[in-house]
Short mmCIF file of C-alpha atoms in Angstrom, two decimals:
data_model
loop_
_atom_site.label_atom_id
_atom_site.label_comp_id
_atom_site.label_asym_id
_atom_site.label_seq_id
_atom_site.Cartn_x
_atom_site.Cartn_y
_atom_site.Cartn_z
CA MET A 1 23.12 28.79 -173.06
CA SER A 2 25.75 30.50 -175.24
CA THR A 3 24.49 32.57 -178.18
CA HIS A 4 27.88 32.51 -179.88
CA ASN A 5 30.37 29.85 -180.89
CA ARG A 6 33.43 31.38 -179.26
CA LYS A 7 35.50 29.85 -176.47
CA VAL A 8 36.64 32.49 -173.98
CA SER A 9 39.86 32.96 -172.04
CA VAL A 10 40.46 35.73 -169.51
CA ILE A 11 44.01 36.87 -168.88
CA GLY A 12 44.35 38.48 -165.45
CA LEU A 13 42.11 37.32 -162.59
CA GLY A 14 42.04 40.36 -160.33
CA TYR A 15 39.21 42.75 -159.51
CA VAL A 16 38.33 43.10 -163.19
CA GLY A 17 39.16 39.74 -164.73
CA LEU A 18 37.62 37.37 -162.19
CA PRO A 19 34.03 38.69 -162.44
CA VAL A 20 34.37 38.51 -166.24
CA ALA A 21 35.61 34.92 -166.12
CA VAL A 22 32.86 33.93 -163.68
CA ALA A 23 30.17 35.41 -165.92
CA PHE A 24 31.38 33.48 -168.95
CA GLY A 25 32.02 30.41 -166.82
CA HIS A 26 28.35 30.29 -165.89
CA GLN A 27 27.65 29.96 -169.59
CA GLN A 28 30.29 27.47 -170.72
CA ARG A 29 33.83 26.30 -169.99
CA CYS A 30 36.16 29.29 -169.68
CA VAL A 31 39.94 29.55 -169.30
CA GLY A 32 41.10 31.82 -166.46
CA PHE A 33 44.82 32.61 -166.63
CA ASP A 34 46.99 34.51 -164.16
CA ILE A 35 50.74 34.60 -163.56
CA ASN A 36 50.21 34.74 -159.77
CA VAL A 37 50.50 31.16 -158.56
CA GLU A 38 48.99 31.97 -155.14
CA ARG A 39 46.03 33.71 -156.74
CA VAL A 40 45.28 30.73 -158.98
CA ALA A 41 45.63 28.35 -156.03
CA GLU A 42 43.10 30.25 -153.88
CA LEU A 43 40.63 30.42 -156.76
CA LYS A 44 40.91 26.69 -157.30
CA GLN A 45 40.00 26.32 -153.63
CA GLY A 46 36.93 28.49 -154.14
CA ARG A 47 38.25 31.59 -152.36
CA ASP A 48 38.47 35.14 -153.68
CA SER A 49 40.61 37.42 -151.53
CA THR A 50 39.35 40.51 -153.42
CA LEU A 51 35.83 39.78 -152.10
CA GLU A 52 34.36 40.66 -155.49
CA VAL A 53 32.89 37.20 -156.14
CA GLU A 54 30.88 35.19 -153.64
CA PRO A 55 31.94 31.56 -153.02
CA ALA A 56 28.67 30.26 -154.46
CA GLU A 57 29.20 32.20 -157.68
CA LEU A 58 32.75 30.94 -157.93
CA SER A 59 31.87 27.31 -157.34
CA GLY A 60 28.98 27.51 -159.81
CA SER A 61 31.20 28.68 -162.64
CA ASP A 62 33.08 26.33 -165.00
CA ILE A 63 36.55 27.88 -165.14
CA LEU A 64 39.90 26.27 -165.82
CA PHE A 65 42.11 28.28 -163.45
CA THR A 66 45.67 28.05 -164.69
CA CYS A 67 49.16 29.53 -164.68
CA ASP A 68 50.11 27.57 -167.79
CA ALA A 69 49.99 29.91 -170.77
CA LYS A 70 49.51 26.99 -173.14
CA ASP A 71 45.96 26.61 -171.80
CA ILE A 72 45.10 29.96 -173.40
CA ALA A 73 45.24 28.19 -176.77
CA LEU A 74 42.13 26.23 -175.77
CA ALA A 75 40.15 29.43 -176.44
CA ASP A 76 39.73 31.64 -179.49
CA PHE A 77 38.32 34.78 -177.84
CA HIS A 78 40.85 36.26 -175.42
CA ILE A 79 40.01 39.00 -172.92
CA VAL A 80 43.00 40.84 -171.42
CA ALA A 81 42.18 42.34 -168.02
CA VAL A 82 45.49 43.18 -166.37
CA PRO A 83 46.39 46.33 -164.38
CA THR A 84 47.70 49.43 -166.15
CA PRO A 85 49.27 51.61 -163.43
CA ILE A 86 51.36 54.76 -163.55
CA ASP A 87 54.96 55.06 -162.38
CA GLU A 88 56.39 57.47 -159.82
CA ALA A 89 56.64 60.18 -162.50
CA LYS A 90 52.89 59.80 -163.26
CA ILE A 91 53.69 58.24 -166.63
CA PRO A 92 51.51 55.34 -167.87
CA ASP A 93 53.13 51.96 -167.35
CA LEU A 94 51.99 49.62 -170.11
CA THR A 95 54.36 46.86 -169.02
CA PRO A 96 51.65 44.52 -167.63
CA VAL A 97 49.42 44.83 -170.70
CA LEU A 98 52.33 44.40 -173.11
CA ARG A 99 53.53 41.32 -171.24
CA ALA A 100 49.99 39.96 -171.39
CA ALA A 101 49.96 40.65 -175.13
CA GLU A 102 53.22 38.73 -175.42
CA THR A 103 51.75 35.79 -173.48
CA VAL A 104 48.61 35.71 -175.60
CA GLY A 105 50.53 36.27 -178.80
CA LYS A 106 52.55 33.11 -178.31
CA GLN A 107 49.29 31.11 -178.19
CA LEU A 108 47.39 32.87 -180.99
CA LYS A 109 45.79 30.88 -183.81
CA ALA A 110 44.28 31.99 -187.10
CA GLY A 111 40.81 33.37 -186.50
CA ASP A 112 41.37 34.33 -182.86
CA ILE A 113 40.10 37.62 -181.44
CA VAL A 114 41.88 39.52 -178.65
CA VAL A 115 39.89 42.09 -176.68
CA PHE A 116 41.64 44.40 -174.24
CA GLU A 117 39.75 45.65 -171.17
CA SER A 118 42.74 47.24 -169.43
CA THR A 119 42.66 51.04 -169.29
CA VAL A 120 44.96 52.57 -171.91
CA TYR A 121 45.26 55.87 -173.73
CA PRO A 122 43.56 56.27 -177.13
CA GLY A 123 45.56 54.43 -179.77
CA ALA A 124 47.44 52.09 -177.43
CA THR A 125 45.64 48.90 -178.49
CA GLU A 126 46.53 49.30 -182.16
CA GLU A 127 49.83 51.15 -181.77
CA GLU A 128 51.37 49.30 -178.81
CA CYS A 129 49.62 45.96 -178.30
CA VAL A 130 49.04 44.81 -181.88
CA PRO A 131 52.76 44.88 -182.84
CA VAL A 132 53.54 42.66 -179.82
CA LEU A 133 50.78 40.22 -180.76
CA GLU A 134 52.06 40.07 -184.33
CA GLN A 135 55.69 39.65 -183.35
CA CYS A 136 54.98 36.86 -180.86
CA SER A 137 52.49 34.99 -183.05
CA GLY A 138 54.00 35.45 -186.48
CA LEU A 139 50.46 36.28 -187.62
CA VAL A 140 49.09 39.43 -189.26
CA CYS A 141 46.46 41.47 -187.45
CA GLY A 142 43.40 42.16 -189.55
CA LYS A 143 44.09 39.12 -191.68
CA ASP A 144 44.96 36.17 -189.43
CA PHE A 145 43.66 37.46 -186.11
CA PHE A 146 41.69 40.47 -184.92
CA VAL A 147 41.49 42.83 -181.97
CA GLY A 148 38.87 44.79 -180.09
CA TYR A 149 38.62 46.96 -177.00
CA SER A 150 35.97 46.94 -174.28
CA PRO A 151 36.74 49.19 -171.29
CA GLU A 152 36.20 47.71 -167.85
CA ARG A 153 33.77 49.43 -165.51
CA ILE A 154 34.27 47.39 -162.35
CA ASN A 155 33.72 49.35 -159.13
CA PRO A 156 35.37 47.39 -156.28
CA GLY A 157 32.99 46.64 -153.44
CA ASP A 158 29.91 47.67 -155.43
CA LYS A 159 27.42 44.79 -155.40
CA GLU A 160 24.83 46.68 -157.42
CA HIS A 161 26.78 47.85 -160.45
CA THR A 162 28.38 44.52 -161.30
CA PHE A 163 29.90 43.28 -164.58
CA THR A 164 26.69 41.85 -166.02
CA LYS A 165 24.54 44.79 -164.91
CA ILE A 166 26.58 47.61 -166.46
CA THR A 167 26.21 48.61 -170.11
CA LYS A 168 29.31 47.31 -171.88
CA VAL A 169 31.08 49.50 -174.41
CA VAL A 170 32.52 47.31 -177.18
CA SER A 171 34.62 47.97 -180.26
CA GLY A 172 36.38 46.08 -183.03
CA GLN A 173 38.81 46.85 -185.80
CA ASN A 174 36.13 46.37 -188.45
CA ALA A 175 32.34 46.01 -188.61
CA GLU A 176 32.39 42.21 -188.74
CA ILE A 177 34.64 41.84 -185.70
CA LEU A 178 32.64 44.47 -183.83
CA GLU A 179 29.53 42.32 -184.22
CA VAL A 180 31.32 39.22 -182.96
CA VAL A 181 32.67 41.10 -179.94
CA ALA A 182 29.21 42.52 -179.28
CA GLN A 183 27.55 39.10 -179.50
CA VAL A 184 30.05 37.52 -177.10
CA TYR A 185 29.52 40.20 -174.46
CA GLU A 186 25.76 40.36 -175.04
CA SER A 187 25.58 36.69 -174.10
CA VAL A 188 26.46 37.54 -170.48
CA VAL A 189 25.88 41.27 -169.98
CA THR A 190 22.17 41.67 -169.29
CA ALA A 191 22.42 45.47 -169.39
CA GLY A 192 23.34 45.29 -173.06
CA VAL A 193 26.23 46.70 -175.06
CA HIS A 194 27.08 49.98 -176.75
CA ARG A 195 28.90 49.63 -180.06
CA ALA A 196 31.58 52.32 -180.15
CA ALA A 197 32.52 53.88 -183.49
CA SER A 198 36.12 52.68 -183.23
CA ILE A 199 38.69 51.18 -180.89
CA LYS A 200 40.13 54.63 -180.21
CA VAL A 201 36.68 55.95 -179.30
CA ALA A 202 36.19 53.12 -176.80
CA GLU A 203 39.63 53.75 -175.29
CA ALA A 204 38.91 57.48 -175.00
CA ALA A 205 35.50 56.85 -173.45
CA LYS A 206 37.11 54.90 -170.63
CA VAL A 207 39.64 57.54 -169.67
CA ILE A 208 37.18 60.45 -169.75
CA GLU A 209 34.64 58.62 -167.56
CA ASN A 210 37.05 58.72 -164.65
CA THR A 211 38.63 62.03 -165.65
CA GLN A 212 35.20 63.63 -165.30
CA ARG A 213 34.76 62.20 -161.80
CA ASP A 214 38.29 63.23 -160.88
CA LEU A 215 37.64 66.84 -161.87
CA ASN A 216 34.33 67.00 -160.02
CA ILE A 217 35.97 65.69 -156.85
CA ALA A 218 38.85 68.14 -157.36
CA LEU A 219 36.32 70.98 -157.37
CA MET A 220 34.89 69.74 -154.07
CA ASN A 221 38.39 69.46 -152.61
CA GLU A 222 39.25 72.99 -153.69
CA LEU A 223 36.01 74.23 -152.15
CA ALA A 224 37.00 72.47 -148.92
CA LEU A 225 40.35 74.29 -148.97
CA ILE A 226 38.58 77.61 -149.47
CA PHE A 227 35.84 77.09 -146.89
CA GLN A 228 38.39 75.94 -144.30
CA ARG A 229 39.90 79.43 -144.49
CA MET A 230 36.44 80.95 -144.05
CA ASP A 231 35.59 78.72 -141.08
CA ILE A 232 32.65 77.21 -142.99
CA ASP A 233 31.81 73.52 -142.89
CA THR A 234 32.01 72.23 -146.46
CA ARG A 235 29.49 69.45 -145.90
CA ASP A 236 26.94 71.96 -144.62
CA VAL A 237 27.43 73.99 -147.79
CA LEU A 238 27.03 70.92 -150.01
CA ALA A 239 23.88 69.87 -148.14
CA ALA A 240 22.36 73.28 -148.82
CA SER A 241 23.45 73.41 -152.47
CA GLY A 242 22.28 69.84 -152.98
CA THR A 243 18.66 70.91 -152.62
CA LYS A 244 18.82 72.37 -156.16
CA TRP A 245 17.46 69.86 -158.68
CA ASN A 246 20.46 69.91 -161.01
CA PHE A 247 23.28 70.19 -158.48
CA LEU A 248 25.68 67.28 -158.97
CA LYS A 249 26.47 65.29 -155.85
CA PHE A 250 30.20 64.89 -155.22
CA ASP A 251 32.13 64.96 -151.96
CA PRO A 252 35.66 66.05 -151.08
CA GLY A 253 38.12 63.34 -150.12
CA LEU A 254 41.18 61.29 -151.01
CA VAL A 255 41.24 60.13 -154.63
CA GLY A 256 43.04 56.84 -155.03
CA GLY A 257 42.38 53.42 -156.44
CA HIS A 258 43.15 51.88 -159.79
CA CYS A 259 40.89 54.16 -161.86
CA ILE A 260 40.05 57.72 -160.86
CA GLY A 261 43.49 58.57 -159.52
CA VAL A 262 45.26 56.94 -162.48
CA ASP A 263 43.23 57.15 -165.70
CA PRO A 264 43.51 60.94 -166.21
CA TYR A 265 47.28 60.56 -166.53
CA TYR A 266 46.77 58.20 -169.48
CA LEU A 267 44.81 60.90 -171.28
CA THR A 268 47.17 63.74 -170.40
CA HIS A 269 50.18 61.63 -171.43
CA LYS A 270 48.76 61.04 -174.89
CA ALA A 271 47.64 64.66 -175.16
CA GLN A 272 51.17 65.86 -174.50
CA ILE A 273 52.51 63.51 -177.17
CA THR A 274 50.21 65.24 -179.66
CA GLY A 275 51.60 68.61 -178.57
CA TYR A 276 48.78 69.76 -176.32
CA ILE A 277 49.46 70.49 -172.65
CA PRO A 278 46.26 69.85 -170.65
CA GLN A 279 45.53 72.50 -168.04
CA VAL A 280 42.21 71.72 -166.37
CA ILE A 281 42.82 67.98 -166.05
CA LEU A 282 46.32 68.37 -164.59
CA ALA A 283 45.13 71.13 -162.24
CA GLY A 284 42.49 68.77 -160.89
CA ARG A 285 45.04 66.01 -160.47
CA SER A 286 47.37 68.36 -158.60
CA ILE A 287 44.64 69.29 -156.13
CA ASN A 288 43.56 65.70 -155.53
CA ASP A 289 47.08 64.36 -155.22
CA ASP A 290 47.85 66.88 -152.44
CA MET A 291 44.82 66.18 -150.24
CA GLY A 292 46.52 63.54 -148.10
CA ASN A 293 49.29 65.95 -147.23
CA TYR A 294 46.67 68.63 -146.49
CA VAL A 295 44.91 66.31 -144.02
CA ALA A 296 48.25 65.58 -142.31
CA ASN A 297 48.98 69.30 -142.00
CA GLN A 298 45.55 70.02 -140.52
CA THR A 299 46.03 67.22 -138.01
CA VAL A 300 49.32 68.69 -136.82
CA LYS A 301 47.87 72.21 -136.59
CA LEU A 302 45.05 70.99 -134.38
CA MET A 303 47.51 69.12 -132.17
CA ILE A 304 49.63 72.25 -131.77
CA ASN A 305 46.57 74.36 -130.96
CA ALA A 306 45.64 71.80 -128.31
CA GLY A 307 49.05 72.29 -126.68
CA MET A 308 50.41 68.89 -127.69
CA VAL A 309 54.05 68.22 -128.43
CA VAL A 310 53.94 66.97 -132.01
CA LYS A 311 57.29 65.26 -132.30
CA GLY A 312 57.03 61.86 -130.69
CA SER A 313 53.24 62.03 -130.40
CA VAL A 314 51.12 59.06 -131.44
CA VAL A 315 48.47 59.18 -134.18
CA THR A 316 46.32 56.18 -135.04
CA VAL A 317 45.14 55.95 -138.64
CA LEU A 318 42.02 53.85 -139.11
CA GLY A 319 41.73 52.42 -142.60
CA PHE A 320 44.39 52.01 -145.26
CA THR A 321 42.58 50.69 -148.34
CA PHE A 322 41.64 53.09 -151.13
CA LYS A 323 37.92 52.91 -150.25
CA GLU A 324 35.67 51.53 -147.57
CA ASP A 325 34.86 47.85 -147.08
CA VAL A 326 37.22 46.51 -149.75
CA PRO A 327 40.73 45.02 -149.34
CA ASP A 328 42.11 46.90 -152.36
CA LEU A 329 45.31 48.80 -151.57
CA ARG A 330 46.12 49.91 -155.11
CA ASN A 331 47.11 53.57 -155.23
CA THR A 332 45.70 54.26 -151.77
CA ARG A 333 46.23 57.91 -150.89
CA VAL A 334 46.06 57.19 -147.17
CA ILE A 335 49.80 56.65 -147.50
CA ASP A 336 50.12 60.40 -148.13
CA ILE A 337 48.58 61.13 -144.72
CA VAL A 338 50.93 58.63 -143.09
CA GLN A 339 54.02 60.05 -144.78
CA GLY A 340 52.93 63.62 -144.07
CA LEU A 341 52.63 62.85 -140.35
CA HIS A 342 55.97 61.05 -140.36
CA ASP A 343 57.57 64.21 -141.75
CA TYR A 344 56.55 65.99 -138.52
CA GLY A 345 58.12 63.30 -136.36
CA VAL A 346 54.79 61.72 -135.44
CA GLU A 347 54.64 58.04 -134.54
CA VAL A 348 51.93 56.66 -136.82
CA GLN A 349 50.17 53.36 -136.20
CA ILE A 350 47.75 51.95 -138.75
CA HIS A 351 44.86 49.52 -138.42
CA ASP A 352 42.70 48.14 -141.22
CA PRO A 353 40.50 45.04 -140.86
CA PHE A 354 40.32 44.49 -144.63
CA ALA A 355 43.83 45.13 -145.90
CA SER A 356 46.55 42.53 -146.23
CA ALA A 357 49.43 43.27 -143.84
CA ALA A 358 51.87 41.51 -146.17
CA GLU A 359 50.74 43.59 -149.15
CA ALA A 360 50.92 46.82 -147.15
CA ARG A 361 54.46 45.98 -146.08
CA HIS A 362 55.51 45.01 -149.64
CA GLU A 363 53.88 47.89 -151.49
CA TYR A 364 54.16 50.76 -149.00
CA ASP A 365 56.70 49.65 -146.38
CA VAL A 366 54.23 50.15 -143.53
CA ASP A 367 53.02 47.84 -140.78
CA LEU A 368 49.35 47.22 -140.17
CA LEU A 369 48.61 46.50 -136.52
CA ASP A 370 45.92 44.51 -134.81
CA THR A 371 43.82 46.56 -132.38
CA THR A 372 45.44 44.74 -129.45
CA LYS A 373 48.81 46.18 -130.44
CA LEU A 374 47.70 49.81 -130.80
CA SER A 375 49.02 52.22 -128.18
CA PRO A 376 46.80 55.00 -126.78
CA ALA A 377 46.94 57.86 -129.27
CA ASP A 378 46.87 61.65 -129.11
CA ALA A 379 44.85 61.80 -132.33
CA VAL A 380 42.83 59.45 -134.50
CA VAL A 381 42.48 59.82 -138.25
CA LEU A 382 39.41 58.03 -139.57
CA ALA A 383 40.83 57.80 -143.08
CA VAL A 384 38.62 55.03 -144.48
CA PRO A 385 35.13 54.70 -142.94
CA HIS A 386 34.80 50.94 -142.98
CA ALA A 387 31.40 49.80 -141.66
CA GLU A 388 33.17 48.23 -138.69
CA PHE A 389 34.53 51.63 -137.62
CA LEU A 390 31.22 53.41 -138.12
CA SER A 391 29.24 50.83 -136.19
CA ALA A 392 31.59 51.36 -133.22
CA GLY A 393 30.90 55.10 -133.42
CA TRP A 394 32.44 57.58 -131.01
CA ASP A 395 33.00 54.86 -128.41
CA GLY A 396 35.22 53.06 -130.89
CA ILE A 397 37.19 56.25 -131.53
CA ALA A 398 37.50 56.94 -127.78
CA ALA A 399 38.96 53.48 -127.26
CA HIS A 400 41.96 54.50 -129.35
CA LEU A 401 42.55 57.89 -127.70
CA ARG A 402 44.65 58.49 -124.63
CA GLY A 403 42.14 58.82 -121.82
CA GLY A 404 39.32 58.99 -124.36
CA ALA A 405 40.29 62.54 -125.29
CA GLY A 406 42.11 64.11 -128.22
CA ILE A 407 41.94 65.10 -131.88
CA VAL A 408 39.64 63.25 -134.30
CA ILE A 409 40.13 63.70 -138.03
CA ASP A 410 37.03 62.52 -139.88
CA VAL A 411 38.24 62.60 -143.49
CA LYS A 412 34.95 61.63 -145.16
CA ALA A 413 32.68 63.26 -142.55
CA ARG A 414 30.95 60.06 -141.52
CA LEU A 415 30.82 60.57 -137.75
CA ASP A 416 27.71 62.16 -136.22
CA ARG A 417 28.66 65.64 -135.00
CA SER A 418 25.62 65.90 -132.73
CA THR A 419 26.86 63.09 -130.47
CA ARG A 420 30.52 64.09 -130.33
CA PRO A 421 31.99 63.75 -126.81
CA ALA A 422 33.12 67.07 -125.32
CA THR A 423 36.57 65.57 -124.73
CA MET A 424 37.26 65.37 -128.46
CA THR A 425 38.08 67.97 -131.11
CA HIS A 426 36.40 66.96 -134.37
CA TRP A 427 37.65 68.06 -137.80
CA ARG A 428 36.29 66.90 -141.12
CA LEU A 429 37.16 67.57 -144.74
#
C-alpha cells in the first residue's frame, strides 16, 4: 500500500528505469515511458531483454507501458532514468537527459515534481535541466513545479544489490520537496533513504562512487603492468596481500559499462570548467582506457614467441559484453582488444551467448558468430568469463583452438592454472 499520494511516471525503461517502474508498479499504477517502440512492445509482452527483471516480477506489476508522451501527464511525480554517455572526445553528452527533460516539460502541471536519476555532473540538474523544463512547460521551477535528484545505483546482473535493497540517496530543491521525494522512495526502497544536503551534493556523490572504484581498479591495472615486467603473477601478489585485514579487494581488468568507465569524465569535465585540471582521476582513466590495447599487444607477443605468423592468424574472442552474464554492450572495452588485434592484421572472430548480434553490428561494426561458424583459432582470448565459458573449462577452450593447442589469454584470471593442458600457453592479467 502506498504511503504517499503521488502518481509516478518513469521516463526511460532500460537497466535503470525498468526496475524502478516495476517497484512502484507493485504498489500502484505507474506510467512507464520510453521512446523505443520495440522496447515498449517487448515489455508489454512480459519480456525484458536486459534480464534485469524476471517475468513474474514484470507481470505482477501494474505499469502502463507507453511511447505516447501524453501519458506522462497522468502522473505528478516524474523519474527520469535515461542514459548519460560520453562522446568520442570523452566529453559528457547530456543530449538524452535534456531531450527527456523536454518531453517531460511539455506534460508538466502545477505541483509536479521531476526527479533525475541519470548520472550528471554537479550542478547539471539545476543549470541544464531546469531551464529546459521551464521553457517547455511555461512554468516556473520552485514556484509551479519542483525538482530533485536521486542517483541510480543499479548494478547490471547483480540479483543481490537490487533497486529496493540499496540505500537510496535523495535530494530536493528545498526541505519540503526533499521530504516528499524521500517519502515516495521510502515507500518502495526497503533499505531506506539518505537525505542529501542538496541536489549538487547528491549529484557529486554519484560521480565519486564510481570514480573511487575506477581509481582502485586503475591501481591494480598499473600493478599488473609493473609485475608483468618482473615476471610476477599479479593475482598471486593480490592473494598474498589480501590476507591483511584492511587490504581492499580489487582486481585488474577492463573497465567499461555505463558507470565506472564513464562517470569520472563527468566530474573531470565540470572540474575543468571551474579551472581545475584533475590529475589523479585522469591518470587512472588513462591507465584503464589503455588496458584493452595492452591485452592485444600481449597476445601478439606470445604468438610471435610461439613462432606463429601474426598477420592472417585467427584469434577467437570469447565474450563481448562489458561484464559477465549480462547482455549489456554499453561502453564495452572488449572492442579495444578486437581493434588492437585488427591493427596487427589478425583475423578476429567473436562469440558471446548473451550479446545481441544486431546491437554489436550497429554500435561497434563487428559480427558476433555462433560457435558453429567459428574457425579453429591460433589463440583464444577469454575476455568476458560468462558462466557458460567457465563451466566448459579447458575443454571448451581447446575446442576453439587449432588442434587443441595455442595461446590462451585469460583476462580476468578465471581459468584454473593447475589443470592447464600442456599444449596451451596461458597468460592472465
